[in-house]
Amino acid sequence: MTNPFFAPSTLPYQLPPFAEIEETHYAEAIEAGMAEQLREVAAITAQPEAPTFDNTMMPLESSGQLLMRVLRVFYNQSSADSSDATNALEEEFAPRLSAHEDALTLDTALYARIATLHEQRNDLGLSDEQRYLIERHHTRMTLAGAGLDDEQKARLGTLNARLSTLTTQFEKNLLADTNALAVHVATREELDGLSEGEISAAAAAARDRGLESGYLITLVLPTGHPYLSSLTNRDVRDRIMQASRARGTRGGAHDNRAVLLEIVRLRAQRARLLGFDSHAAFVAADQTAKTPENIAAMLSTLAPAAARNARAEQAKLEALAGRPIEAHDWPYWSEKVRAAEFDVDTAALRPYFEAERVLQRGVFAAATAVYGITFTERDDLVGYHPDVRIFEVRNEDGTELGLYLLDLYTRDSKRGGAWMNELIGQNELLDHPTIVVNNLNVPQPAAGEPTLLTFDEVSTFFHEFGHALHGLFAHVTYPHFTGTSVYRDFVEFPSQVNEMWMLWPEIVNDYAVHHITGEPIPAETLDRIRASETWGEGFATSEYLAATLLDQAWHRLSPEEAESVTDVAAFEADALARVGLDNPAVPTRYSSTYFAHTFSGGYDAGYYSYIWSEVLDADTVEWFRENGGLTRANGDRFRQHILGIGGMRDPLEAYREFRGRDAVIEPLLTRRGLTE
């Protein structure tokens, strides 16, 4: 059978033909795709003519189509539904794909042509998008090391190849240890406090693992687990917390300590080779933050207030519990305080958050109200897994926008967390449509039982759908700018804004309906939820900032400093103590050995992005409220200036045009309860 990746798909929207794709197709297509792209770039640099936009940038942007087709499908598969075969392929190809990327970004002849165009860019009669495209390629190649000599490039290639292998190994170790540390509970009584759906999911997970009895609680990516807030059995809560924090530290094949230490050392060495003091400086140079010092200045204003608020919250918890609070106690007693002071029990809200209604009458309905788009399920199209659902998305006038794939449920083959992938990114040059995927990790109840989401899972759903909207709305000419191809410390901004619709009256009153009685969530309950929004922000901000500052601490090391670190736990403890976030009852959201964002997920020295973007988010939410909230006019403006431009403009310039000024931090401080 012909390899299905060798030609563009003929399915609607060029949806990959998942029914035809076999694991054996990946290696062949990746090999052919790398070879094809090298030939395409060689043809550019072999031209005797002086560089022009048409003979250099256009063919460069058109190159690598086969490789992109296969890699987007492969990486989605390896994260959402991996197997021994895909794991082996990823480990095999990681260093080779790194070397391929180096062959392109470090190509001396290609860099020379782009450098010439960069010098002449203001005199060539180019559009703003074309000029910016040249600037972005030039910056990317310069920072990647295209200006190094041959010996330095060889060293850089060795570092990049090894790092690609290590980050892949970190992710595979984490998935394996996360699965291995799932907590087996013998009796139903030990699960007191969980809903019927949660208990059903735990029973199903145990059967899926071949266990004849009991219940299995699978771990989530962060340190904390959603069940900690409702389980009444303190020993079970403690077992879950201990299992979560043990990941990657138990010795054996899946221990991540040596892996992450080598990653840190090699990143520091690479940064120096590229002319930077640290990996954090290297990363920040091509972000809106620009320097680690700017990042530190912001974080240092937040950490003391967050730690202070967390201590105040802890005092309330201990007063109610009548004893000192440990990490596994915090979520449980925090909910007790929320119930006592605000009469809000988030666990009791689950019957109002039936997943299908949240999707149709919440997530989709908000997008229709704000942007006019509509969703139609395409049962005739096949996804990469039986759980995947496919929706066609159209603009208000009926024109096609793209496909949205939803993969809601957790499984052992899926990595933890929630995320958005692009299978195809819109661009006019190649006449590509848009296909985006949202992956979540919601426990799947037994057949016939409803899927009831937690409050946090609903928030995550709206957040990840914000990324999907960003990918769907971006309309650009060139592939380099497609979808969410923006600065990493800007990419979370649109998704965070979309969370606002979760509790917007016109939306929540329609989707938050009791799945049995059909009664809408009481208005007074919503009022109490809104009144309690800053409760727990001391803990939430502290655990997030702890992870952020830990990420920065690892990546601000010089090569010599990185070499001297041999004890991961000691380094982590010292880093958190230095910023006053070493409260044992408030563990960091991610400890180093399972910090996938920074050691395998592309957020290295960039986990600060979430709160950096939240400044823009909180400022934007204030703008929506000041201008009438959920209206089509507001949606059109946000789409025009932010969501629709992809990466083809400087994001902060675009924000100024949208808002009429730079963002201010005060709305964020108010939201998180960090004002005095």
XYZ file of N, CA and C in Angstrom, residues 501-623:
369
model
N -15.393 33.020 29.956
C -16.780 32.684 29.610
C -17.333 31.554 30.478
N -16.478 30.861 31.203
C -16.936 29.737 32.028
C -18.025 30.161 33.005
N -17.873 31.314 33.628
C -18.851 31.772 34.619
C -19.624 32.997 34.147
N -19.544 33.306 32.844
C -20.310 34.433 32.318
C -21.797 34.074 32.388
N -22.646 34.945 32.921
C -24.039 34.574 33.190
C -24.773 33.936 32.011
N -24.679 34.536 30.822
C -25.426 33.982 29.680
C -24.969 32.578 29.307
N -23.719 32.237 29.643
C -23.172 30.930 29.285
C -23.407 29.912 30.398
N -22.979 30.230 31.606
C -23.048 29.245 32.695
C -24.492 28.897 33.036
N -25.401 29.847 32.899
C -26.800 29.561 33.222
C -27.424 28.554 32.259
N -26.809 28.396 31.104
C -27.345 27.472 30.113
C -26.699 26.094 30.181
N -25.387 26.037 30.470
C -24.743 24.720 30.467
C -24.698 24.059 31.845
N -24.695 24.840 32.916
C -24.579 24.267 34.267
C -25.966 23.860 34.755
N -26.405 22.686 34.301
C -27.733 22.159 34.609
C -27.568 20.767 35.227
N -28.285 20.499 36.293
C -28.167 19.208 36.975
C -28.526 18.081 36.011
N -27.635 17.107 35.897
C -27.801 16.093 34.862
C -28.968 15.140 35.130
N -29.483 15.130 36.347
C -30.632 14.268 36.670
C -31.925 15.081 36.734
N -31.915 16.152 37.496
C -33.148 16.915 37.714
C -33.440 17.914 36.610
N -32.405 18.315 35.865
C -32.601 19.325 34.833
C -32.668 20.738 35.377
N -32.452 20.888 36.685
C -32.491 22.213 37.295
C -31.191 22.965 37.020
N -31.279 24.243 36.660
C -30.051 25.029 36.453
C -29.343 25.259 37.777
N -28.084 25.494 37.701
C -27.328 25.790 38.909
C -27.917 27.034 39.563
N -28.157 27.014 40.856
C -28.808 28.165 41.501
C -27.996 29.449 41.363
N -28.678 30.548 41.153
C -28.010 31.839 40.995
C -27.198 32.192 42.231
N -27.745 31.849 43.401
C -27.014 32.173 44.628
C -25.728 31.356 44.741
N -25.727 30.132 44.172
C -24.505 29.330 44.159
C -23.439 30.007 43.306
N -23.843 30.509 42.151
C -22.895 31.216 41.280
C -22.375 32.476 41.965
N -23.248 33.180 42.656
C -22.817 34.384 43.374
C -21.767 34.022 44.427
N -21.993 32.896 45.108
C -21.036 32.483 46.143
C -19.714 32.032 45.521
N -19.788 31.367 44.355
C -18.554 30.974 43.661
C -17.742 32.211 43.304
N -18.418 33.216 42.766
C -17.708 34.444 42.377
C -17.143 35.153 43.602
N -17.880 35.131 44.688
C -17.397 35.775 45.914
C -16.183 35.060 46.484
N -16.057 33.753 46.187
C -14.963 32.962 46.760
C -13.762 32.856 45.821
N -13.782 33.613 44.718
C -12.758 33.409 43.685
C -11.334 33.649 44.183
N -11.145 34.555 45.118
C -9.784 34.791 45.598
C -9.387 33.835 46.725
N -10.384 33.061 47.252
C -10.006 32.071 48.261
C -9.163 30.978 47.587
N -8.049 30.649 48.211
C -7.161 29.633 47.658
C -6.131 30.172 46.696
N -6.204 31.470 46.382
C -5.228 32.027 45.439
C -3.837 32.128 46.054
N -3.747 32.202 47.375
C -2.425 32.180 48.004
C -1.728 30.871 47.704
N -2.453 29.764 47.891
C -1.908 28.446 47.574
C -1.636 28.324 46.082
N -2.626 28.648 45.243
C -2.500 28.450 43.802
C -1.358 29.272 43.222
N -1.250 30.516 43.651
C -0.177 31.364 43.130
C 1.175 30.901 43.641
N 1.224 30.478 44.897
C 2.491 30.015 45.472
C 2.992 28.747 44.789
N 2.120 27.768 44.570
C 2.568 26.527 43.947
C 3.008 26.774 42.506
N 2.301 27.674 41.809
C 2.692 28.010 40.442
C 4.030 28.753 40.425
N 4.150 29.788 41.260
C 5.399 30.558 41.284
C 6.578 29.701 41.718
N 6.340 28.741 42.611
C 7.424 27.847 43.028
C 7.968 27.092 41.819
N 7.062 26.562 40.980
C 7.503 25.855 39.780
C 8.193 26.806 38.808
N 7.643 27.996 38.660
C 8.221 28.984 37.745
C 9.636 29.370 38.167
N 9.797 29.662 39.446
C 11.113 30.074 39.935
C 12.091 28.910 39.957
N 11.582 27.701 40.130
C 12.438 26.516 40.036
C 12.950 26.354 38.610
N 12.078 26.525 37.647
C 12.460 26.483 36.236
C 13.545 27.526 35.949
N 13.349 28.732 36.438
C 14.346 29.783 36.228
C 15.663 29.454 36.938
N 15.574 28.907 38.150
C 16.792 28.580 38.899
C 17.653 27.566 38.150
N 17.022 26.519 37.622
C 17.785 25.522 36.862
C 18.449 26.146 35.637
N 17.745 27.057 35.000
C 18.209 27.534 33.695
C 18.964 28.851 33.738
N 19.156 29.415 34.935
C 20.039 30.581 35.058
C 21.445 30.171 35.501
N 21.685 28.876 35.600
C 23.009 28.390 35.979
C 24.004 28.550 34.829
N 25.206 28.915 35.173
C 26.303 28.889 34.203
C 26.747 27.441 34.015
N 27.551 27.151 32.994
C 28.026 25.777 32.836
C 28.757 25.245 34.072
N 29.561 26.105 34.696
C 30.305 25.667 35.878
C 29.357 25.392 37.040
N 28.371 26.266 37.232
C 27.409 26.064 38.308
C 26.572 24.813 38.064
N 26.167 24.612 36.821
C 25.372 23.428 36.497
C 26.165 22.152 36.765
N 27.446 22.172 36.468
C 28.289 20.994 36.671
C 28.417 20.650 38.144
N 28.325 21.657 38.991
C 28.520 21.424 40.427
C 27.275 20.862 41.113
N 26.116 20.907 40.445
C 24.881 20.397 41.048
C 24.816 18.888 40.848
N 24.728 18.168 41.953
C 24.651 16.707 41.871
C 23.435 16.136 42.590
N 22.816 16.934 43.441
C 21.677 16.474 44.231
C 20.447 17.277 43.825
N 19.542 16.652 43.090
C 18.370 17.352 42.570
C 17.491 17.866 43.700
N 17.207 17.025 44.672
C 16.322 17.422 45.763
C 16.904 18.583 46.561
N 18.208 18.554 46.805
C 18.844 19.629 47.571
C 18.802 20.942 46.799
N 19.073 20.883 45.502
C 19.016 22.095 44.685
C 17.615 22.681 44.703
N 16.620 21.815 44.553
C 15.229 22.273 44.534
C 14.868 22.918 45.865
N 15.235 22.282 46.961
C 14.914 22.823 48.284
C 15.566 24.184 48.494
N 16.819 24.310 48.081
C 17.529 25.577 48.245
C 16.915 26.672 47.378
N 16.561 26.326 46.142
C 15.979 27.314 45.230
C 14.661 27.854 45.770
N 13.839 26.984 46.333
C 12.554 27.416 46.864
C 12.720 28.200 48.166
N 13.695 27.808 48.975
C 13.940 28.529 50.225
C 14.391 29.957 49.946
N 15.209 30.129 48.906
C 15.739 31.465 48.602
C 14.656 32.452 48.194
N 13.531 31.963 47.695
C 12.448 32.871 47.294
C 11.277 32.818 48.268
N 11.456 32.119 49.397
C 10.429 32.082 50.422
C 9.221 31.240 50.081
N 9.398 30.262 49.171
C 8.286 29.401 48.762
C 8.573 27.946 49.119
N 9.128 27.741 50.293
C 9.518 26.402 50.740
C 8.590 25.866 51.825
N 7.351 26.292 51.813
C 6.373 25.803 52.783
C 6.053 24.343 52.459
N 6.328 23.390 53.357
C 6.078 21.972 53.064
C 4.617 21.663 52.756
N 3.713 22.466 53.272
C 2.292 22.222 53.031
C 1.845 22.722 51.659
N 2.714 23.495 50.995
C 2.393 24.041 49.672
C 3.477 23.596 48.700
N 3.446 22.355 48.257
C 4.498 21.870 47.359
C 4.437 22.562 46.008
N 5.572 22.628 45.346
C 5.611 23.187 44.004
C 4.693 22.396 43.078
N 4.064 23.085 42.146
C 3.119 22.415 41.246
C 3.780 21.256 40.507
N 5.039 21.424 40.178
C 5.811 20.337 39.557
C 7.178 20.292 40.206
N 7.552 19.148 40.771
C 8.934 18.970 41.184
C 9.767 18.645 39.946
N 11.056 18.786 40.078
C 11.939 18.724 38.910
C 11.809 17.425 38.125
N 11.692 16.291 38.820
C 11.737 15.005 38.125
C 10.467 14.692 37.346
N 9.393 15.463 37.570
C 8.202 15.306 36.736
C 7.733 16.650 36.166
N 8.688 17.555 36.008
C 8.398 18.881 35.451
C 8.491 18.785 33.922
N 7.451 18.199 33.332
C 7.465 17.937 31.894
C 7.533 19.228 31.081
N 6.879 20.285 31.548
C 6.915 21.537 30.799
C 8.350 21.966 30.490
N 9.211 21.861 31.490
C 10.550 22.423 31.332
C 11.596 21.415 30.872
N 11.379 20.121 31.096
C 12.398 19.150 30.704
C 12.009 18.283 29.515
N 10.789 18.473 29.003
C 10.442 17.745 27.775
C 9.357 18.426 26.968
N 8.744 19.473 27.495
C 7.566 20.033 26.845
C 7.740 21.347 26.135
N 8.986 21.846 26.009
C 9.197 23.070 25.260
C 9.017 24.350 26.040
N 8.791 24.264 27.355
C 8.662 25.462 28.173
C 9.903 25.673 29.037
N 11.049 25.150 28.608
C 12.287 25.329 29.358
C 12.615 26.816 29.487
N 12.855 27.237 30.722
C 13.083 28.648 31.069
C 11.907 29.507 30.637
N 10.754 28.873 30.408
C 9.597 29.598 29.911
C 8.309 29.330 30.649
N 8.384 28.640 31.792
C 7.151 28.368 32.528
C 6.561 29.649 33.116
N 7.376 30.697 33.199
C 6.878 32.006 33.625
C 5.803 32.536 32.675
N 5.727 31.954 31.467
C 4.848 32.472 30.416
C 3.401 32.583 30.865
N 2.961 31.661 31.721
C 1.554 31.659 32.105
C 1.176 32.932 32.849
N 1.973 33.315 33.829
C 1.605 34.514 34.581
C 2.007 35.773 33.828
N 3.038 35.687 33.000
C 3.413 36.818 32.133
C 2.246 37.119 31.190
N 1.666 36.071 30.603
C 0.520 36.235 29.710
C -0.723 36.657 30.476
N -0.804 36.266 31.748
C -1.994 36.578 32.536
C -2.139 38.069 32.802
N -1.041 38.813 32.731
C -1.146 40.272 32.832
C -2.015 40.786 31.685
N -1.728 40.307 30.463
C -2.527 40.688 29.302
C -3.956 40.168 29.433
N -4.076 38.939 29.903
C -5.382 38.300 30.054
C -6.278 39.105 30.990
N -5.797 39.396 32.196
C -6.615 40.112 33.178
C -6.977 41.506 32.681
N -6.048 42.133 32.001
C -6.303 43.457 31.436
C -7.361 43.375 30.337
N -7.332 42.301 29.555
C -8.303 42.115 28.477
C -9.684 41.802 29.015
N -9.763 40.967 30.048
C -11.058 40.671 30.667
C -11.699 41.958 31.178
N -10.880 42.819 31.752
C -11.395 44.115 32.206
C -11.947 44.909 31.021
N -11.245 44.868 29.877
C -11.714 45.574 28.677
C -13.063 45.028 28.224
